[in-house]
Amino acid sequence: MTGGLAHRGVQAARDLRIGARRGPGNAAVRWSLHVVGALFAAVPIAFAAGPVEFSAGEIARIASLGPWPPPPRRDPSNRVSGHPDAIELGRRLFFDSRLSPVGYIACVTCHQPDRGWTDHKPRAHGLGDLDRNTQPLNNVGLQRWFGWGGASDSVWMASLRPILDPREMDSNAAHVRHVYVRMPEYACLYRLAYGADPVTGGETDEAVLVRTAKALASFTETLTTGRTAFDAARDAIARGGSIAATGYPAAAQRGLQFFVGEGRCIACHSGPDFSDGRFHDTGVPEFPGQRTPDAGRQDGIRNLRSSRFTLHGPYNDDPSGRDAAAARDIEPEEAARGRFRTPSLRNVAVTGPYLHNGGLDSLRDAVRHPAPDDGAVPRGAAAPAALGTEPQGTAADDVVAFLQTLTDARGEDRGLPAPRPTPCDDDAAAVR
Ligand code: HEC
Ligand code: HEC
């Protein structure tokens, strides 16, 4: 990150704070947290220059951040999850702007493989402006709720949303069905995946749309990150070995100790994916010029209660209905206002700008999100006790050094995944 970018980040943070004070409806939006600052002020934070000694408790917490990669998971609500032909159909559709009636917006417009599956913009732009930052799709299958506010309860529901959203692809079920008329190899892959023809098979347009989203989801679920320098260090320490022997940088060791210790980052950025999958209010203010405050999980819950595409609707393929039953377990709507899902921190160094509204450019600023220096208690019931200490000065540099070790070898540039040849390619050749 260049000094210029870091500077812009600081400036953006200042602008945001000014915006938060001036903006209407922002009474509840405040940076935190003198309260916690006072709690931790008594604890001296000393960073010795020598090798870092980890306590037994710290070692146990570090071990809980792995192992990586986790075992592959299938989504029972999506019968083509893990199906090779569905994955191939999803892969081709993901890069194909024919899905949008205007013909120039595809999933890849915003989720770009050479930008960590995001777009490096503060906020997404499709056919119109969105108020949220594009989420990197890495390891998405490990989550339970999708979108910053958890408006979807499956990866396929989250894949359906951008197709229909007028600000993203502004498509519709009839248009999606017509894509199969134009693209016989897609229709062929669909037949291999579902055993029915998308054009002549007698399904409703909506059913074809949902199955298209499920194919997209089966592809998206394959976007996992590889092992990192941190994973090697974590495995060594979990086995009782020496972290230093793995060549893990000293600054990253100090940052890791802060992360699992005083910083209490691990209270929310927990588990092998560095996300508890839950929603928290960390007091992130609206950005200047934002017209309506982002209600976060509150809007998410409203959407889950009204949409026919949730696990409670007619399109859940899981006969046991287990996940649907679990998805009923949603928190009261009022308490959810202004809460956002804890983002994973894998590959975070290459997926800025940061936060749900892209309000911070630099990772150095983003690591200080939970307890910025502006006073006030966060809104809602986000217990101040759950929030940790803001890393200051060299501690912030150390935390950044630690987060940089969470980037995998192809983090920044994954290139375009190669098409997998299928029997359907002959169909396409026959037509052309
Ligand atoms: C205009 C930019 C844009 C386009 C086009 C777009 N997305 Fe997204 N995507 C986003 C944004 C922004 C979010 C966060 C949405 C939210 O929080 O409401 C997101 C979130 C997601 C998520 C949830 C990720 C998570 O971690 O919960 C999935 C899955 C996803 N997109 C898949 C897709 C697929 C599949 C397509 C193509 C059909 C697509 N997206 C097209 C911008 C875009
Ligand atoms: C109370 C739970 C909680 C704690 C504690 C916490 N975080 Fe977060 N973190 C979040 C949430 C929620 C977001 C997203 C906030 C938003 O966008 O509104 C986030 C966002 C981030 C981001 C930006 C990621 C991105 O992709 O935009 C970074 C980096 C980060 N946290 C690092 C840390 C560090 C370092 C600590 C400890 C000093 C920490 N967090 C402590 C919940 C937490």
Short mmCIF file of C-alpha atoms in Angstrom, two decimals, residues 33-184:
data_model
loop_
_atom_site.label_atom_id
_atom_site.label_comp_id
_atom_site.label_asym_id
_atom_site.label_seq_id
_atom_site.Cartn_x
_atom_site.Cartn_y
_atom_site.Cartn_z
CA LEU A 33 -15.30 3.28 22.24
CA HIS A 34 -13.87 5.15 25.13
CA VAL A 35 -15.52 2.71 27.47
CA VAL A 36 -13.46 -0.21 26.29
CA GLY A 37 -10.40 1.98 25.89
CA ALA A 38 -10.67 2.67 29.61
CA LEU A 39 -11.10 -1.03 30.39
CA PHE A 40 -7.92 -1.90 28.60
CA ALA A 41 -5.93 1.18 29.54
CA ALA A 42 -4.79 -0.56 32.68
CA VAL A 43 -3.24 -3.38 30.70
CA PRO A 44 0.23 -2.46 29.48
CA ILE A 45 0.72 -3.43 25.86
CA ALA A 46 4.41 -4.17 25.49
CA PHE A 47 5.98 -5.42 22.31
CA ALA A 48 9.37 -6.87 22.99
CA ALA A 49 11.87 -6.76 20.17
CA GLY A 50 12.90 -10.38 20.79
CA PRO A 51 11.11 -13.59 19.83
CA VAL A 52 7.42 -13.68 20.73
CA GLU A 53 6.45 -16.04 23.54
CA PHE A 54 2.92 -17.40 23.22
CA SER A 55 1.00 -18.51 26.31
CA ALA A 56 -0.94 -21.80 26.38
CA GLY A 57 -4.19 -19.84 25.97
CA GLU A 58 -2.84 -17.95 22.98
CA ILE A 59 -1.64 -21.17 21.38
CA ALA A 60 -5.11 -22.71 21.78
CA ARG A 61 -6.70 -19.66 20.17
CA ILE A 62 -4.20 -19.68 17.31
CA ALA A 63 -4.91 -23.39 16.74
CA SER A 64 -8.63 -22.57 16.47
CA LEU A 65 -7.84 -20.47 13.35
CA GLY A 66 -7.18 -23.66 11.36
CA PRO A 67 -6.65 -26.16 9.94
CA TRP A 68 -6.83 -24.99 6.37
CA PRO A 69 -8.28 -25.87 3.93
CA PRO A 70 -11.46 -27.13 5.58
CA PRO A 71 -13.11 -30.29 4.24
CA PRO A 72 -15.24 -29.63 1.13
CA ARG A 73 -18.90 -29.04 1.87
CA ARG A 74 -21.97 -29.60 -0.26
CA ASP A 75 -25.02 -27.37 0.06
CA PRO A 76 -27.98 -29.71 0.65
CA SER A 77 -30.45 -27.02 -0.43
CA ASN A 78 -28.89 -27.05 -3.91
CA ARG A 79 -29.08 -30.45 -5.56
CA VAL A 80 -26.39 -29.53 -8.12
CA SER A 81 -23.90 -28.31 -5.50
CA GLY A 82 -20.65 -30.12 -6.35
CA HIS A 83 -22.01 -31.42 -9.70
CA PRO A 84 -19.24 -30.99 -12.35
CA ASP A 85 -21.58 -30.06 -15.23
CA ALA A 86 -23.47 -27.56 -13.07
CA ILE A 87 -20.15 -26.04 -11.96
CA GLU A 88 -19.09 -25.72 -15.60
CA LEU A 89 -22.43 -24.14 -16.56
CA GLY A 90 -22.09 -21.74 -13.61
CA ARG A 91 -18.52 -20.91 -14.58
CA ARG A 92 -19.50 -20.02 -18.14
CA LEU A 93 -22.54 -18.00 -17.05
CA PHE A 94 -20.49 -16.12 -14.45
CA PHE A 95 -18.36 -14.61 -17.20
CA ASP A 96 -21.19 -14.12 -19.70
CA SER A 97 -22.83 -10.72 -20.01
CA ARG A 98 -25.68 -12.23 -22.03
CA LEU A 99 -27.38 -12.80 -18.66
CA SER A 100 -28.09 -9.05 -18.53
CA PRO A 101 -30.58 -7.68 -21.06
CA VAL A 102 -28.28 -4.70 -21.75
CA GLY A 103 -25.63 -7.25 -22.72
CA TYR A 104 -22.64 -5.77 -20.92
CA ILE A 105 -22.95 -6.64 -17.21
CA ALA A 106 -21.87 -10.04 -15.94
CA CYS A 107 -21.04 -11.35 -12.47
CA VAL A 108 -17.37 -10.83 -13.41
CA THR A 109 -17.98 -7.10 -13.91
CA CYS A 110 -17.88 -6.78 -10.12
CA HIS A 111 -16.32 -10.08 -8.98
CA GLN A 112 -13.01 -10.07 -10.88
CA PRO A 113 -10.58 -12.98 -10.48
CA ASP A 114 -7.57 -10.69 -10.96
CA ARG A 115 -8.81 -8.44 -8.14
CA GLY A 116 -9.40 -11.03 -5.44
CA TRP A 117 -12.95 -11.60 -6.83
CA THR A 118 -13.93 -8.01 -6.06
CA ASP A 119 -13.61 -4.78 -8.06
CA HIS A 120 -11.32 -2.48 -6.03
CA LYS A 121 -14.10 0.12 -5.93
CA PRO A 122 -15.45 1.57 -2.69
CA ARG A 123 -18.97 0.71 -3.77
CA ALA A 124 -20.23 -1.51 -6.55
CA HIS A 125 -21.46 -0.09 -9.82
CA GLY A 126 -23.52 -2.09 -12.29
CA LEU A 127 -26.31 -0.41 -14.21
CA GLY A 128 -26.52 1.97 -11.28
CA ASP A 129 -24.70 2.78 -8.03
CA LEU A 130 -24.95 0.49 -5.04
CA ASP A 131 -24.39 1.61 -1.44
CA ARG A 132 -22.22 -1.41 -0.63
CA ASN A 133 -18.76 -2.71 -1.34
CA THR A 134 -18.50 -5.80 -3.56
CA GLN A 135 -17.85 -8.84 -1.41
CA PRO A 136 -14.97 -11.08 -2.49
CA LEU A 137 -16.51 -14.49 -3.12
CA ASN A 138 -13.67 -16.51 -1.59
CA ASN A 139 -14.77 -19.34 0.71
CA VAL A 140 -18.37 -18.13 0.52
CA GLY A 141 -19.71 -21.65 1.07
CA LEU A 142 -18.48 -21.52 4.68
CA GLN A 143 -21.01 -18.82 5.56
CA ARG A 144 -24.58 -19.34 6.68
CA TRP A 145 -26.02 -15.93 5.73
CA PHE A 146 -25.02 -14.06 2.58
CA GLY A 147 -24.56 -10.41 1.73
CA TRP A 148 -23.22 -7.83 4.20
CA GLY A 149 -26.63 -7.75 5.89
CA GLY A 150 -27.45 -11.44 5.48
CA ALA A 151 -30.39 -10.83 3.13
CA SER A 152 -29.98 -14.33 1.66
CA ASP A 153 -29.86 -17.70 3.40
CA SER A 154 -28.17 -19.64 0.59
CA VAL A 155 -25.43 -18.99 -1.96
CA TRP A 156 -27.98 -19.54 -4.74
CA MET A 157 -30.36 -16.97 -3.30
CA ALA A 158 -27.43 -14.50 -3.14
CA SER A 159 -26.62 -15.36 -6.78
CA LEU A 160 -30.19 -14.68 -7.85
CA ARG A 161 -30.26 -11.23 -6.28
CA PRO A 162 -27.81 -9.47 -8.67
CA ILE A 163 -29.54 -10.98 -11.72
CA LEU A 164 -32.84 -9.29 -10.78
CA ASP A 165 -31.57 -6.11 -9.08
CA PRO A 166 -32.20 -3.15 -11.42
CA ARG A 167 -28.92 -1.54 -10.26
CA GLU A 168 -26.90 -4.64 -11.11
CA MET A 169 -27.97 -6.77 -14.10
CA ASP A 170 -31.67 -5.80 -14.26
CA SER A 171 -32.60 -9.14 -15.78
CA ASN A 172 -35.69 -11.29 -15.43
CA ALA A 173 -36.72 -14.93 -15.66
CA ALA A 174 -37.94 -14.76 -19.27
CA HIS A 175 -34.66 -13.20 -20.39
CA VAL A 176 -32.60 -15.83 -18.55
CA ARG A 177 -34.57 -18.62 -20.22
CA HIS A 178 -33.94 -17.03 -23.59
CA VAL A 179 -30.16 -17.20 -22.97
CA TYR A 180 -30.52 -21.01 -23.29
CA VAL A 181 -32.25 -20.59 -26.66
CA ARG A 182 -29.29 -18.56 -27.88
CA MET A 183 -26.64 -20.79 -26.29
CA PRO A 184 -27.25 -24.47 -27.04
#
